[in-house]
Amino acid sequence: MNISLLPKIELHCHLDGVLSPGMARDIQQTAPFPIGPAELQRAYPVDSLDSFFNWWNFIALIKGSFTHFYPILANHLARLKAQNVTYAEIMLPFSCLGNDPAQAIAGLQAFRAWADQQQGETLQVEFLVAVGRNRSAQEMEARLECILALYQAGLIVGFALAGPEQGNPVHPFQRTFAQLHEAGLGIEIHAGEWCGPESVWDALQYGYPDRIGHGVSLFQDPRLVALFGERQLHIEMCPTSNVKTQSVARLEDHPVVKARELGLNFSLNTDDPGTFLCSLEGEYELLATAFGFDARDFARIYQNSWRARFASRRQPRASI
Ligand SMILES: [Zn+2]
C-alpha cells in the first residue's frame, strides 16, 4: 500500500491552525508577512492543553481579517494536493468575517474566488464558519444573521462549534442551533475532546450535530457507542491533535482502533496541522504503523468521509 497515492478527504481543519514555522518561512520569501518563522517557533512544543491554547497567542497578529490568510490558504491547498486530497472542508474563524452580513459576504466572496483559483481540477474545497464555545448565548445569537447570510449566498456549507469545552456546554446555544438546523446548514460540534461523555450527550441533545469533532470520551459510555453505531453518526477523528493536547495520554489509548473494530462511521483529520506539525498523510502513516490500518480501512474512511461531507447542502452561488 502506497499511502501517498491513496485518495483522501479532510473534514476537520481550522484555517487559523494551518500556519507552521516552515510555512511562515515560505510565505515570507514571496511577500511581506507579519509572523516570522523564528518568532512562531517560540510557540513550540505544543504538548499540553496549556501550550495548545498559548499557541494561538502567537498568531494573534493575523486574525481579524482575511488579509494574511490568502497566502496561508494557497500554501495549504498546495500541500493538500500534494497529499492526493480530493475534497477538503476548512473551518474559517468567525473573527475574519465580522458581524455585518454585507461586509462578510463581500470578504468571503473574494476569498472564495481565491480558493477557486488555488484548488485546481483535482481538489474541491468548501468552507464552514467556526465559533468558539466560550461565548455568551447573546454573542452567539448576534452572529446568526451573518452566518445565515453567508450560507444563503452559497459561501459556506456549515457551522462548527469549537474552542474550550470545559464549562462551556451547548445547552445555552440551543435556540441558535435550532435556527441553523432549520436553515439547512451542516452542523459540526467539537465534543468529548476534553470533557467526558456528558458533553457528547449535551451536543446531541441541544445542537443538532451532523458530525461530532473528536468524540474521544464517547467511548467511555456504552450507550453512546451503541447510539453512534445504530445511527452511524459521523465522528471526525484527529489522533495527533488528541495526543498533543492530552485528550488521550498515549496514541495507544486512542479510540480510533475501537471505532474500526465496531464499524463506526469516522474520518481522519489533522485539526490544526500547523499547531501540531502534522499532515493528513502523516495521520494515515501513523494508523498504518501503530495499528495496522490497511487499504481496506482507508477505503472505508474515504467512503464515510465522502458521505459525511456538507457540500451537498451548499446553496447556489452567484458568480462574481
Ligand atoms: Zn478542531
PDB file of C-alpha atoms and ligand atoms in Angstrom:
ATOM      1  CA  MET A   1       0.000   0.000   0.000  1.00  0.00           C
ATOM      2  CA  ASN A   2       1.375   3.369  -1.051  1.00  0.00           C
ATOM      3  CA  ILE A   3      -0.199   5.848   1.365  1.00  0.00           C
ATOM      4  CA  SER A   4       0.820   8.852  -0.725  1.00  0.00           C
ATOM      5  CA  LEU A   5      -1.275   7.622  -3.632  1.00  0.00           C
ATOM      6  CA  LEU A   6      -4.466   6.939  -1.637  1.00  0.00           C
ATOM      7  CA  PRO A   7      -7.208   9.482  -2.319  1.00  0.00           C
ATOM      8  CA  LYS A   8      -8.000  11.381   0.876  1.00  0.00           C
ATOM      9  CA  ILE A   9     -10.694  13.622   2.320  1.00  0.00           C
ATOM     10  CA  GLU A  10     -10.313  16.029   5.203  1.00  0.00           C
ATOM     11  CA  LEU A  11     -13.383  17.330   7.063  1.00  0.00           C
ATOM     12  CA  HIS A  12     -11.843  18.830  10.203  1.00  0.00           C
ATOM     13  CA  CYS A  13      -9.194  21.514   9.746  1.00  0.00           C
ATOM     14  CA  HIS A  14      -9.073  25.094  11.049  1.00  0.00           C
ATOM     15  CA  LEU A  15      -7.610  27.655   8.665  1.00  0.00           C
ATOM     16  CA  ASP A  16      -6.166  29.563  11.618  1.00  0.00           C
ATOM     17  CA  GLY A  17      -4.391  26.373  12.764  1.00  0.00           C
ATOM     18  CA  VAL A  18      -2.571  25.788   9.474  1.00  0.00           C
ATOM     19  CA  LEU A  19       0.433  28.104   9.828  1.00  0.00           C
ATOM     20  CA  SER A  20       3.709  26.442  10.830  1.00  0.00           C
ATOM     21  CA  PRO A  21       7.188  27.996  11.068  1.00  0.00           C
ATOM     22  CA  GLY A  22       8.051  26.303   7.741  1.00  0.00           C
ATOM     23  CA  MET A  23       5.013  27.800   6.039  1.00  0.00           C
ATOM     24  CA  ALA A  24       5.747  31.247   7.530  1.00  0.00           C
ATOM     25  CA  ARG A  25       9.265  30.999   6.045  1.00  0.00           C
ATOM     26  CA  ASP A  26       7.894  30.018   2.607  1.00  0.00           C
ATOM     27  CA  ILE A  27       5.374  32.888   2.657  1.00  0.00           C
ATOM     28  CA  GLN A  28       7.940  35.471   3.766  1.00  0.00           C
ATOM     29  CA  GLN A  29      10.116  34.515   0.800  1.00  0.00           C
ATOM     30  CA  THR A  30       7.419  35.735  -1.586  1.00  0.00           C
ATOM     31  CA  ALA A  31       5.525  38.514   0.249  1.00  0.00           C
ATOM     32  CA  PRO A  32       5.528  40.623   3.410  1.00  0.00           C
ATOM     33  CA  PHE A  33       4.046  38.623   6.266  1.00  0.00           C
ATOM     34  CA  PRO A  34       3.847  39.762   9.902  1.00  0.00           C
ATOM     35  CA  ILE A  35       4.877  36.496  11.596  1.00  0.00           C
ATOM     36  CA  GLY A  36       8.400  35.202  11.080  1.00  0.00           C
ATOM     37  CA  PRO A  37       9.415  31.538  11.389  1.00  0.00           C
ATOM     38  CA  ALA A  38      11.747  32.161  14.352  1.00  0.00           C
ATOM     39  CA  GLU A  39       9.087  34.048  16.255  1.00  0.00           C
ATOM     40  CA  LEU A  40       6.454  31.348  15.639  1.00  0.00           C
ATOM     41  CA  GLN A  41       8.955  28.655  16.623  1.00  0.00           C
ATOM     42  CA  ARG A  42       8.757  30.015  20.171  1.00  0.00           C
ATOM     43  CA  ALA A  43       5.187  28.636  20.402  1.00  0.00           C
ATOM     44  CA  TYR A  44       6.530  25.060  20.363  1.00  0.00           C
ATOM     45  CA  PRO A  45       6.489  22.411  21.645  1.00  0.00           C
ATOM     46  CA  VAL A  46       2.721  22.071  21.726  1.00  0.00           C
ATOM     47  CA  ASP A  47       2.353  19.086  24.025  1.00  0.00           C
ATOM     48  CA  SER A  48      -0.351  20.018  26.544  1.00  0.00           C
ATOM     49  CA  LEU A  49      -3.659  21.832  26.705  1.00  0.00           C
ATOM     50  CA  ASP A  50      -1.935  24.960  28.067  1.00  0.00           C
ATOM     51  CA  SER A  51       0.699  25.052  25.340  1.00  0.00           C
ATOM     52  CA  PHE A  52      -2.059  24.456  22.777  1.00  0.00           C
ATOM     53  CA  PHE A  53      -4.076  27.467  23.925  1.00  0.00           C
ATOM     54  CA  ASN A  54      -0.870  29.509  24.208  1.00  0.00           C
ATOM     55  CA  TRP A  55      -0.026  28.751  20.538  1.00  0.00           C
ATOM     56  CA  TRP A  56      -2.943  30.919  19.393  1.00  0.00           C
ATOM     57  CA  ASN A  57      -1.358  33.992  21.023  1.00  0.00           C
ATOM     58  CA  PHE A  58       1.486  33.695  18.512  1.00  0.00           C
ATOM     59  CA  ILE A  59      -0.839  34.106  15.531  1.00  0.00           C
ATOM     60  CA  ALA A  60      -2.951  36.913  17.032  1.00  0.00           C
ATOM     61  CA  LEU A  61      -1.403  39.380  14.542  1.00  0.00           C
ATOM     62  CA  ILE A  62      -3.039  37.743  11.539  1.00  0.00           C
ATOM     63  CA  LYS A  63      -6.511  37.304  12.989  1.00  0.00           C
ATOM     64  CA  GLY A  64      -9.399  39.713  12.452  1.00  0.00           C
ATOM     65  CA  SER A  65      -9.386  39.825   8.644  1.00  0.00           C
ATOM     66  CA  PHE A  66      -8.731  37.607   5.625  1.00  0.00           C
ATOM     67  CA  THR A  67      -5.661  39.575   4.511  1.00  0.00           C
ATOM     68  CA  HIS A  68      -2.943  37.203   5.713  1.00  0.00           C
ATOM     69  CA  PHE A  69      -4.996  34.074   5.150  1.00  0.00           C
ATOM     70  CA  TYR A  70      -4.648  34.403   1.362  1.00  0.00           C
ATOM     71  CA  PRO A  71      -1.061  33.099   1.218  1.00  0.00           C
ATOM     72  CA  ILE A  72      -1.824  30.640   4.028  1.00  0.00           C
ATOM     73  CA  LEU A  73      -4.725  29.138   2.059  1.00  0.00           C
ATOM     74  CA  ALA A  74      -2.623  28.940  -1.118  1.00  0.00           C
ATOM     75  CA  ASN A  75       0.163  27.112   0.733  1.00  0.00           C
ATOM     76  CA  HIS A  76      -2.265  24.825   2.497  1.00  0.00           C
ATOM     77  CA  LEU A  77      -4.123  23.819  -0.677  1.00  0.00           C
ATOM     78  CA  ALA A  78      -0.836  23.116  -2.467  1.00  0.00           C
ATOM     79  CA  ARG A  79       0.076  20.792   0.410  1.00  0.00           C
ATOM     80  CA  LEU A  80      -3.321  19.063   0.292  1.00  0.00           C
ATOM     81  CA  LYS A  81      -2.999  18.449  -3.446  1.00  0.00           C
ATOM     82  CA  ALA A  82       0.490  17.015  -2.929  1.00  0.00           C
ATOM     83  CA  GLN A  83      -1.065  14.518  -0.487  1.00  0.00           C
ATOM     84  CA  ASN A  84      -3.727  13.462  -3.005  1.00  0.00           C
ATOM     85  CA  VAL A  85      -6.555  15.100  -1.050  1.00  0.00           C
ATOM     86  CA  THR A  86      -9.611  15.308  -3.304  1.00  0.00           C
ATOM     87  CA  TYR A  87     -12.066  17.070  -1.012  1.00  0.00           C
ATOM     88  CA  ALA A  88     -11.486  19.324   1.998  1.00  0.00           C
ATOM     89  CA  GLU A  89     -13.721  21.260   4.332  1.00  0.00           C
ATOM     90  CA  ILE A  90     -11.945  24.137   6.058  1.00  0.00           C
ATOM     91  CA  MET A  91     -13.198  25.983   9.125  1.00  0.00           C
ATOM     92  CA  LEU A  92     -12.854  29.759   8.964  1.00  0.00           C
ATOM     93  CA  PRO A  93     -12.619  31.722  12.209  1.00  0.00           C
ATOM     94  CA  PHE A  94     -15.625  33.996  12.633  1.00  0.00           C
ATOM     95  CA  SER A  95     -13.228  36.824  13.557  1.00  0.00           C
ATOM     96  CA  CYS A  96     -12.282  37.127   9.853  1.00  0.00           C
ATOM     97  CA  LEU A  97     -15.841  37.954   8.902  1.00  0.00           C
ATOM     98  CA  GLY A  98     -17.293  40.447  11.347  1.00  0.00           C
ATOM     99  CA  ASN A  99     -20.921  40.877  12.297  1.00  0.00           C
ATOM    100  CA  ASP A 100     -22.047  42.884   9.278  1.00  0.00           C
ATOM    101  CA  PRO A 101     -23.594  40.461   6.741  1.00  0.00           C
ATOM    102  CA  ALA A 102     -22.939  42.589   3.621  1.00  0.00           C
ATOM    103  CA  GLN A 103     -19.288  43.084   4.567  1.00  0.00           C
ATOM    104  CA  ALA A 104     -18.876  39.410   5.462  1.00  0.00           C
ATOM    105  CA  ILE A 105     -20.346  38.310   2.122  1.00  0.00           C
ATOM    106  CA  ALA A 106     -18.047  40.649   0.185  1.00  0.00           C
ATOM    107  CA  GLY A 107     -14.992  39.482   2.154  1.00  0.00           C
ATOM    108  CA  LEU A 108     -15.768  35.805   1.729  1.00  0.00           C
ATOM    109  CA  GLN A 109     -16.726  36.140  -1.937  1.00  0.00           C
ATOM    110  CA  ALA A 110     -13.239  37.432  -2.670  1.00  0.00           C
ATOM    111  CA  PHE A 111     -11.639  34.719  -0.537  1.00  0.00           C
ATOM    112  CA  ARG A 112     -13.805  32.077  -2.234  1.00  0.00           C
ATOM    113  CA  ALA A 113     -12.646  33.293  -5.650  1.00  0.00           C
ATOM    114  CA  TRP A 114      -9.048  32.881  -4.427  1.00  0.00           C
ATOM    115  CA  ALA A 115      -9.857  29.342  -3.244  1.00  0.00           C
ATOM    116  CA  ASP A 116     -11.381  28.527  -6.651  1.00  0.00           C
ATOM    117  CA  GLN A 117      -8.156  29.623  -8.335  1.00  0.00           C
ATOM    118  CA  GLN A 118      -5.955  27.635  -5.953  1.00  0.00           C
ATOM    119  CA  GLN A 119      -7.905  24.377  -5.684  1.00  0.00           C
ATOM    120  CA  GLY A 120      -7.373  23.375  -9.339  1.00  0.00           C
ATOM    121  CA  GLU A 121      -9.019  20.416 -11.027  1.00  0.00           C
ATOM    122  CA  THR A 122      -8.291  17.688  -8.507  1.00  0.00           C
ATOM    123  CA  LEU A 123      -9.367  19.254  -5.214  1.00  0.00           C
ATOM    124  CA  GLN A 124     -12.743  20.577  -4.054  1.00  0.00           C
ATOM    125  CA  VAL A 125     -12.719  22.960  -1.089  1.00  0.00           C
ATOM    126  CA  GLU A 126     -15.729  24.022   0.978  1.00  0.00           C
ATOM    127  CA  PHE A 127     -15.857  26.376   3.945  1.00  0.00           C
ATOM    128  CA  LEU A 128     -17.514  26.246   7.357  1.00  0.00           C
ATOM    129  CA  VAL A 129     -17.614  29.062   9.881  1.00  0.00           C
ATOM    130  CA  ALA A 130     -16.265  28.165  13.322  1.00  0.00           C
ATOM    131  CA  VAL A 131     -17.234  29.920  16.528  1.00  0.00           C
ATOM    132  CA  GLY A 132     -15.747  29.292  19.980  1.00  0.00           C
ATOM    133  CA  ARG A 133     -17.848  27.805  22.759  1.00  0.00           C
ATOM    134  CA  ASN A 134     -16.576  30.433  25.178  1.00  0.00           C
ATOM    135  CA  ARG A 135     -19.219  32.940  24.034  1.00  0.00           C
ATOM    136  CA  SER A 136     -22.424  34.009  25.680  1.00  0.00           C
ATOM    137  CA  ALA A 137     -25.731  32.899  24.176  1.00  0.00           C
ATOM    138  CA  GLN A 138     -26.304  36.550  23.191  1.00  0.00           C
ATOM    139  CA  GLU A 139     -22.973  36.766  21.365  1.00  0.00           C
ATOM    140  CA  MET A 140     -23.775  33.549  19.529  1.00  0.00           C
ATOM    141  CA  GLU A 141     -27.226  34.825  18.588  1.00  0.00           C
ATOM    142  CA  ALA A 142     -25.674  38.079  17.309  1.00  0.00           C
ATOM    143  CA  ARG A 143     -23.552  36.067  14.834  1.00  0.00           C
ATOM    144  CA  LEU A 144     -26.526  34.165  13.466  1.00  0.00           C
ATOM    145  CA  GLU A 145     -27.712  36.700  10.874  1.00  0.00           C
ATOM    146  CA  CYS A 146     -24.262  36.888   9.346  1.00  0.00           C
ATOM    147  CA  ILE A 147     -23.805  33.106   9.283  1.00  0.00           C
ATOM    148  CA  LEU A 148     -27.204  32.536   7.674  1.00  0.00           C
ATOM    149  CA  ALA A 149     -26.461  35.229   5.069  1.00  0.00           C
ATOM    150  CA  LEU A 150     -23.174  33.503   4.158  1.00  0.00           C
ATOM    151  CA  TYR A 151     -24.968  30.185   3.876  1.00  0.00           C
ATOM    152  CA  GLN A 152     -27.736  31.624   1.692  1.00  0.00           C
ATOM    153  CA  ALA A 153     -25.070  33.177  -0.552  1.00  0.00           C
ATOM    154  CA  GLY A 154     -23.597  29.700  -1.096  1.00  0.00           C
ATOM    155  CA  LEU A 155     -20.297  30.679   0.530  1.00  0.00           C
ATOM    156  CA  ILE A 156     -20.341  28.262   3.466  1.00  0.00           C
ATOM    157  CA  VAL A 157     -21.795  24.780   3.812  1.00  0.00           C
ATOM    158  CA  GLY A 158     -21.900  24.508   7.577  1.00  0.00           C
ATOM    159  CA  PHE A 159     -21.207  25.737  11.062  1.00  0.00           C
ATOM    160  CA  ALA A 160     -18.720  24.395  13.619  1.00  0.00           C
ATOM    161  CA  LEU A 161     -18.632  24.898  17.364  1.00  0.00           C
ATOM    162  CA  ALA A 162     -15.056  24.693  18.631  1.00  0.00           C
ATOM    163  CA  GLY A 163     -12.924  26.055  21.474  1.00  0.00           C
ATOM    164  CA  PRO A 164     -12.678  25.400  25.212  1.00  0.00           C
ATOM    165  CA  GLU A 165     -15.127  22.646  26.114  1.00  0.00           C
ATOM    166  CA  GLN A 166     -14.788  22.724  29.903  1.00  0.00           C
ATOM    167  CA  GLY A 167     -17.543  24.862  31.458  1.00  0.00           C
ATOM    168  CA  ASN A 168     -18.997  25.819  28.053  1.00  0.00           C
ATOM    169  CA  PRO A 169     -21.898  23.481  27.265  1.00  0.00           C
ATOM    170  CA  VAL A 170     -24.011  23.616  24.090  1.00  0.00           C
ATOM    171  CA  HIS A 171     -27.246  23.898  26.046  1.00  0.00           C
ATOM    172  CA  PRO A 172     -27.368  27.748  26.216  1.00  0.00           C
ATOM    173  CA  PHE A 173     -26.998  27.933  22.416  1.00  0.00           C
ATOM    174  CA  GLN A 174     -29.987  25.708  21.741  1.00  0.00           C
ATOM    175  CA  ARG A 175     -32.023  28.485  20.085  1.00  0.00           C
ATOM    176  CA  THR A 176     -29.196  29.417  17.692  1.00  0.00           C
ATOM    177  CA  PHE A 177     -28.576  25.789  16.768  1.00  0.00           C
ATOM    178  CA  ALA A 178     -32.286  25.211  16.142  1.00  0.00           C
ATOM    179  CA  GLN A 179     -32.243  28.066  13.619  1.00  0.00           C
ATOM    180  CA  LEU A 180     -29.053  26.843  11.934  1.00  0.00           C
ATOM    181  CA  HIS A 181     -30.556  23.373  11.671  1.00  0.00           C
ATOM    182  CA  GLU A 182     -33.827  24.751  10.340  1.00  0.00           C
ATOM    183  CA  ALA A 183     -31.960  26.732   7.669  1.00  0.00           C
ATOM    184  CA  GLY A 184     -30.213  23.550   6.464  1.00  0.00           C
ATOM    185  CA  LEU A 185     -26.559  24.178   7.374  1.00  0.00           C
ATOM    186  CA  GLY A 186     -24.366  21.216   8.162  1.00  0.00           C
ATOM    187  CA  ILE A 187     -23.619  21.271  11.896  1.00  0.00           C
ATOM    188  CA  GLU A 188     -20.375  20.109  13.442  1.00  0.00           C
ATOM    189  CA  ILE A 189     -19.752  20.214  17.185  1.00  0.00           C
ATOM    190  CA  HIS A 190     -16.408  19.556  18.849  1.00  0.00           C
ATOM    191  CA  ALA A 191     -17.398  17.399  21.822  1.00  0.00           C
ATOM    192  CA  GLY A 192     -15.869  14.735  24.034  1.00  0.00           C
ATOM    193  CA  GLU A 193     -12.431  16.184  23.359  1.00  0.00           C
ATOM    194  CA  TRP A 194     -11.502  17.412  26.840  1.00  0.00           C
ATOM    195  CA  CYS A 195     -14.720  16.588  28.738  1.00  0.00           C
ATOM    196  CA  GLY A 196     -16.495  13.337  29.475  1.00  0.00           C
ATOM    197  CA  PRO A 197     -19.349  11.629  27.631  1.00  0.00           C
ATOM    198  CA  GLU A 198     -21.855  14.035  29.207  1.00  0.00           C
ATOM    199  CA  SER A 199     -20.508  16.678  26.835  1.00  0.00           C
ATOM    200  CA  VAL A 200     -21.338  14.489  23.829  1.00  0.00           C
ATOM    201  CA  TRP A 201     -24.858  13.929  25.194  1.00  0.00           C
ATOM    202  CA  ASP A 202     -25.182  17.705  25.634  1.00  0.00           C
ATOM    203  CA  ALA A 203     -24.147  18.279  21.997  1.00  0.00           C
ATOM    204  CA  LEU A 204     -26.571  15.634  20.701  1.00  0.00           C
ATOM    205  CA  GLN A 205     -29.441  16.935  22.804  1.00  0.00           C
ATOM    206  CA  TYR A 206     -29.138  20.658  22.063  1.00  0.00           C
ATOM    207  CA  GLY A 207     -27.009  21.163  18.947  1.00  0.00           C
ATOM    208  CA  TYR A 208     -28.489  19.003  16.131  1.00  0.00           C
ATOM    209  CA  PRO A 209     -24.991  17.865  15.084  1.00  0.00           C
ATOM    210  CA  ASP A 210     -24.482  16.027  11.803  1.00  0.00           C
ATOM    211  CA  ARG A 211     -20.918  15.333  12.889  1.00  0.00           C
ATOM    212  CA  ILE A 212     -19.050  15.246  16.183  1.00  0.00           C
ATOM    213  CA  GLY A 213     -15.476  16.511  16.248  1.00  0.00           C
ATOM    214  CA  HIS A 214     -13.053  14.304  18.230  1.00  0.00           C
ATOM    215  CA  GLY A 215     -15.605  12.366  20.321  1.00  0.00           C
ATOM    216  CA  VAL A 216     -12.780  10.743  22.269  1.00  0.00           C
ATOM    217  CA  SER A 217     -14.723  10.357  25.516  1.00  0.00           C
ATOM    218  CA  LEU A 218     -17.913   8.965  23.960  1.00  0.00           C
ATOM    219  CA  PHE A 219     -16.168   5.588  24.048  1.00  0.00           C
ATOM    220  CA  GLN A 220     -16.419   5.659  27.856  1.00  0.00           C
ATOM    221  CA  ASP A 221     -20.208   5.326  27.634  1.00  0.00           C
ATOM    222  CA  PRO A 222     -21.552   2.088  26.118  1.00  0.00           C
ATOM    223  CA  ARG A 223     -24.936   3.733  25.449  1.00  0.00           C
ATOM    224  CA  LEU A 224     -23.272   6.417  23.344  1.00  0.00           C
ATOM    225  CA  VAL A 225     -21.145   3.869  21.489  1.00  0.00           C
ATOM    226  CA  ALA A 226     -24.320   1.907  20.689  1.00  0.00           C
ATOM    227  CA  LEU A 227     -26.082   5.087  19.532  1.00  0.00           C
ATOM    228  CA  PHE A 228     -23.206   6.100  17.233  1.00  0.00           C
ATOM    229  CA  GLY A 229     -23.248   2.566  15.818  1.00  0.00           C
ATOM    230  CA  GLU A 230     -27.025   2.400  15.276  1.00  0.00           C
ATOM    231  CA  ARG A 231     -27.354   5.852  13.743  1.00  0.00           C
ATOM    232  CA  GLN A 232     -23.941   5.787  12.060  1.00  0.00           C
ATOM    233  CA  LEU A 233     -23.276   9.282  13.410  1.00  0.00           C
ATOM    234  CA  HIS A 234     -20.065  10.613  11.979  1.00  0.00           C
ATOM    235  CA  ILE A 235     -17.015  11.169  14.214  1.00  0.00           C
ATOM    236  CA  GLU A 236     -14.122  13.334  12.998  1.00  0.00           C
ATOM    237  CA  MET A 237     -11.074  11.641  14.483  1.00  0.00           C
ATOM    238  CA  CYS A 238      -7.874  13.682  14.990  1.00  0.00           C
ATOM    239  CA  PRO A 239      -5.308  11.326  16.604  1.00  0.00           C
ATOM    240  CA  THR A 240      -2.193  13.541  16.685  1.00  0.00           C
ATOM    241  CA  SER A 241      -4.209  16.504  17.957  1.00  0.00           C
ATOM    242  CA  ASN A 242      -5.641  14.353  20.745  1.00  0.00           C
ATOM    243  CA  VAL A 243      -2.206  13.152  21.851  1.00  0.00           C
ATOM    244  CA  LYS A 244      -0.704  16.665  21.721  1.00  0.00           C
ATOM    245  CA  THR A 245      -3.474  18.313  23.757  1.00  0.00           C
ATOM    246  CA  GLN A 246      -3.619  15.280  26.054  1.00  0.00           C
ATOM    247  CA  SER A 247      -7.195  14.251  25.282  1.00  0.00           C
ATOM    248  CA  VAL A 248      -5.585  10.815  25.339  1.00  0.00           C
ATOM    249  CA  ALA A 249      -2.472  10.027  27.362  1.00  0.00           C
ATOM    250  CA  ARG A 250      -0.827   7.977  24.609  1.00  0.00           C
ATOM    251  CA  LEU A 251      -1.571   7.154  20.981  1.00  0.00           C
ATOM    252  CA  GLU A 252      -2.075   3.532  22.085  1.00  0.00           C
ATOM    253  CA  ASP A 253      -5.119   4.715  24.082  1.00  0.00           C
ATOM    254  CA  HIS A 254      -6.790   6.380  21.106  1.00  0.00           C
ATOM    255  CA  PRO A 255     -10.324   5.093  20.415  1.00  0.00           C
ATOM    256  CA  VAL A 256      -9.800   5.004  16.636  1.00  0.00           C
ATOM    257  CA  VAL A 257      -8.972   1.293  16.998  1.00  0.00           C
ATOM    258  CA  LYS A 258     -12.245   0.592  18.791  1.00  0.00           C
ATOM    259  CA  ALA A 259     -14.129   2.663  16.196  1.00  0.00           C
ATOM    260  CA  ARG A 260     -12.663   0.478  13.458  1.00  0.00           C
ATOM    261  CA  GLU A 261     -13.494  -2.740  15.332  1.00  0.00           C
ATOM    262  CA  LEU A 262     -17.097  -1.647  15.836  1.00  0.00           C
ATOM    263  CA  GLY A 263     -17.570  -0.454  12.260  1.00  0.00           C
ATOM    264  CA  LEU A 264     -18.350   3.116  13.335  1.00  0.00           C
ATOM    265  CA  ASN A 265     -18.537   5.979  10.874  1.00  0.00           C
ATOM    266  CA  PHE A 266     -15.423   8.147  11.178  1.00  0.00           C
ATOM    267  CA  SER A 267     -12.952  10.254   9.219  1.00  0.00           C
ATOM    268  CA  LEU A 268      -9.287  11.013   9.783  1.00  0.00           C
ATOM    269  CA  ASN A 269      -8.140  14.620  10.182  1.00  0.00           C
ATOM    270  CA  THR A 270      -5.301  16.900  11.258  1.00  0.00           C
ATOM    271  CA  ASP A 271      -7.397  19.540  13.125  1.00  0.00           C
ATOM    272  CA  ASP A 272      -4.542  22.115  13.167  1.00  0.00           C
ATOM    273  CA  PRO A 273      -1.631  20.883  11.026  1.00  0.00           C
ATOM    274  CA  GLY A 274       0.477  23.970  11.787  1.00  0.00           C
ATOM    275  CA  THR A 275      -0.068  23.872  15.528  1.00  0.00           C
ATOM    276  CA  PHE A 276       0.618  20.140  15.737  1.00  0.00           C
ATOM    277  CA  LEU A 277       3.183  19.991  12.918  1.00  0.00           C
ATOM    278  CA  CYS A 278       1.318  17.118  11.305  1.00  0.00           C
ATOM    279  CA  SER A 279      -0.180  16.285   7.901  1.00  0.00           C
ATOM    280  CA  LEU A 280      -3.090  14.185   6.693  1.00  0.00           C
ATOM    281  CA  GLU A 281      -0.700  11.752   5.053  1.00  0.00           C
ATOM    282  CA  GLY A 282       1.156  11.578   8.364  1.00  0.00           C
ATOM    283  CA  GLU A 283      -2.068  10.633  10.172  1.00  0.00           C
ATOM    284  CA  TYR A 284      -2.560   7.783   7.678  1.00  0.00           C
ATOM    285  CA  GLU A 285       1.027   6.639   8.242  1.00  0.00           C
ATOM    286  CA  LEU A 286       0.503   6.791  11.986  1.00  0.00           C
ATOM    287  CA  LEU A 287      -2.532   4.499  11.931  1.00  0.00           C
ATOM    288  CA  ALA A 288      -0.889   2.108   9.471  1.00  0.00           C
ATOM    289  CA  THR A 289       2.232   1.843  11.613  1.00  0.00           C
ATOM    290  CA  ALA A 290       0.716   1.885  15.095  1.00  0.00           C
ATOM    291  CA  PHE A 291      -2.492  -0.076  14.488  1.00  0.00           C
ATOM    292  CA  GLY A 292      -2.069  -1.901  11.179  1.00  0.00           C
ATOM    293  CA  PHE A 293      -4.691   0.078   9.272  1.00  0.00           C
ATOM    294  CA  ASP A 294      -4.692  -1.226   5.693  1.00  0.00           C
ATOM    295  CA  ALA A 295      -6.031  -0.222   2.276  1.00  0.00           C
ATOM    296  CA  ARG A 296      -9.490  -1.566   3.141  1.00  0.00           C
ATOM    297  CA  ASP A 297      -9.639   0.510   6.336  1.00  0.00           C
ATOM    298  CA  PHE A 298      -8.592   3.636   4.441  1.00  0.00           C
ATOM    299  CA  ALA A 299     -11.114   2.962   1.656  1.00  0.00           C
ATOM    300  CA  ARG A 300     -13.833   2.747   4.307  1.00  0.00           C
ATOM    301  CA  ILE A 301     -12.634   6.017   5.884  1.00  0.00           C
ATOM    302  CA  TYR A 302     -12.779   7.638   2.446  1.00  0.00           C
ATOM    303  CA  GLN A 303     -16.343   6.434   1.823  1.00  0.00           C
ATOM    304  CA  ASN A 304     -17.520   7.532   5.270  1.00  0.00           C
ATOM    305  CA  SER A 305     -15.899  10.944   4.857  1.00  0.00           C
ATOM    306  CA  TRP A 306     -17.471  11.381   1.437  1.00  0.00           C
ATOM    307  CA  ARG A 307     -20.930  10.564   2.760  1.00  0.00           C
ATOM    308  CA  ALA A 308     -20.478  12.896   5.760  1.00  0.00           C
ATOM    309  CA  ARG A 309     -19.388  15.909   3.710  1.00  0.00           C
ATOM    310  CA  PHE A 310     -21.550  19.029   3.735  1.00  0.00           C
ATOM    311  CA  ALA A 311     -21.046  20.024   0.067  1.00  0.00           C
ATOM    312  CA  SER A 312     -24.484  18.758  -0.924  1.00  0.00           C
ATOM    313  CA  ARG A 313     -26.010  21.386   1.394  1.00  0.00           C
ATOM    314  CA  ARG A 314     -24.464  24.284  -0.461  1.00  0.00           C
ATOM    315  CA  GLN A 315     -26.904  26.851  -1.796  1.00  0.00           C
ATOM    316  CA  PRO A 316     -26.457  28.072  -5.401  1.00  0.00           C
ATOM    317  CA  ARG A 317     -23.592  30.549  -5.553  1.00  0.00           C
ATOM    318  CA  ALA A 318     -23.725  33.714  -7.615  1.00  0.00           C
ATOM    319  CA  SER A 319     -20.573  34.123  -9.690  1.00  0.00           C
ATOM    320  CA  ILE A 320     -18.640  37.352  -9.183  1.00  0.00           C
TER     321      ILE A 320
HETATM  322 ZN    ZN B   1     -10.942  21.376  15.807  1.00  0.00          ZN
END
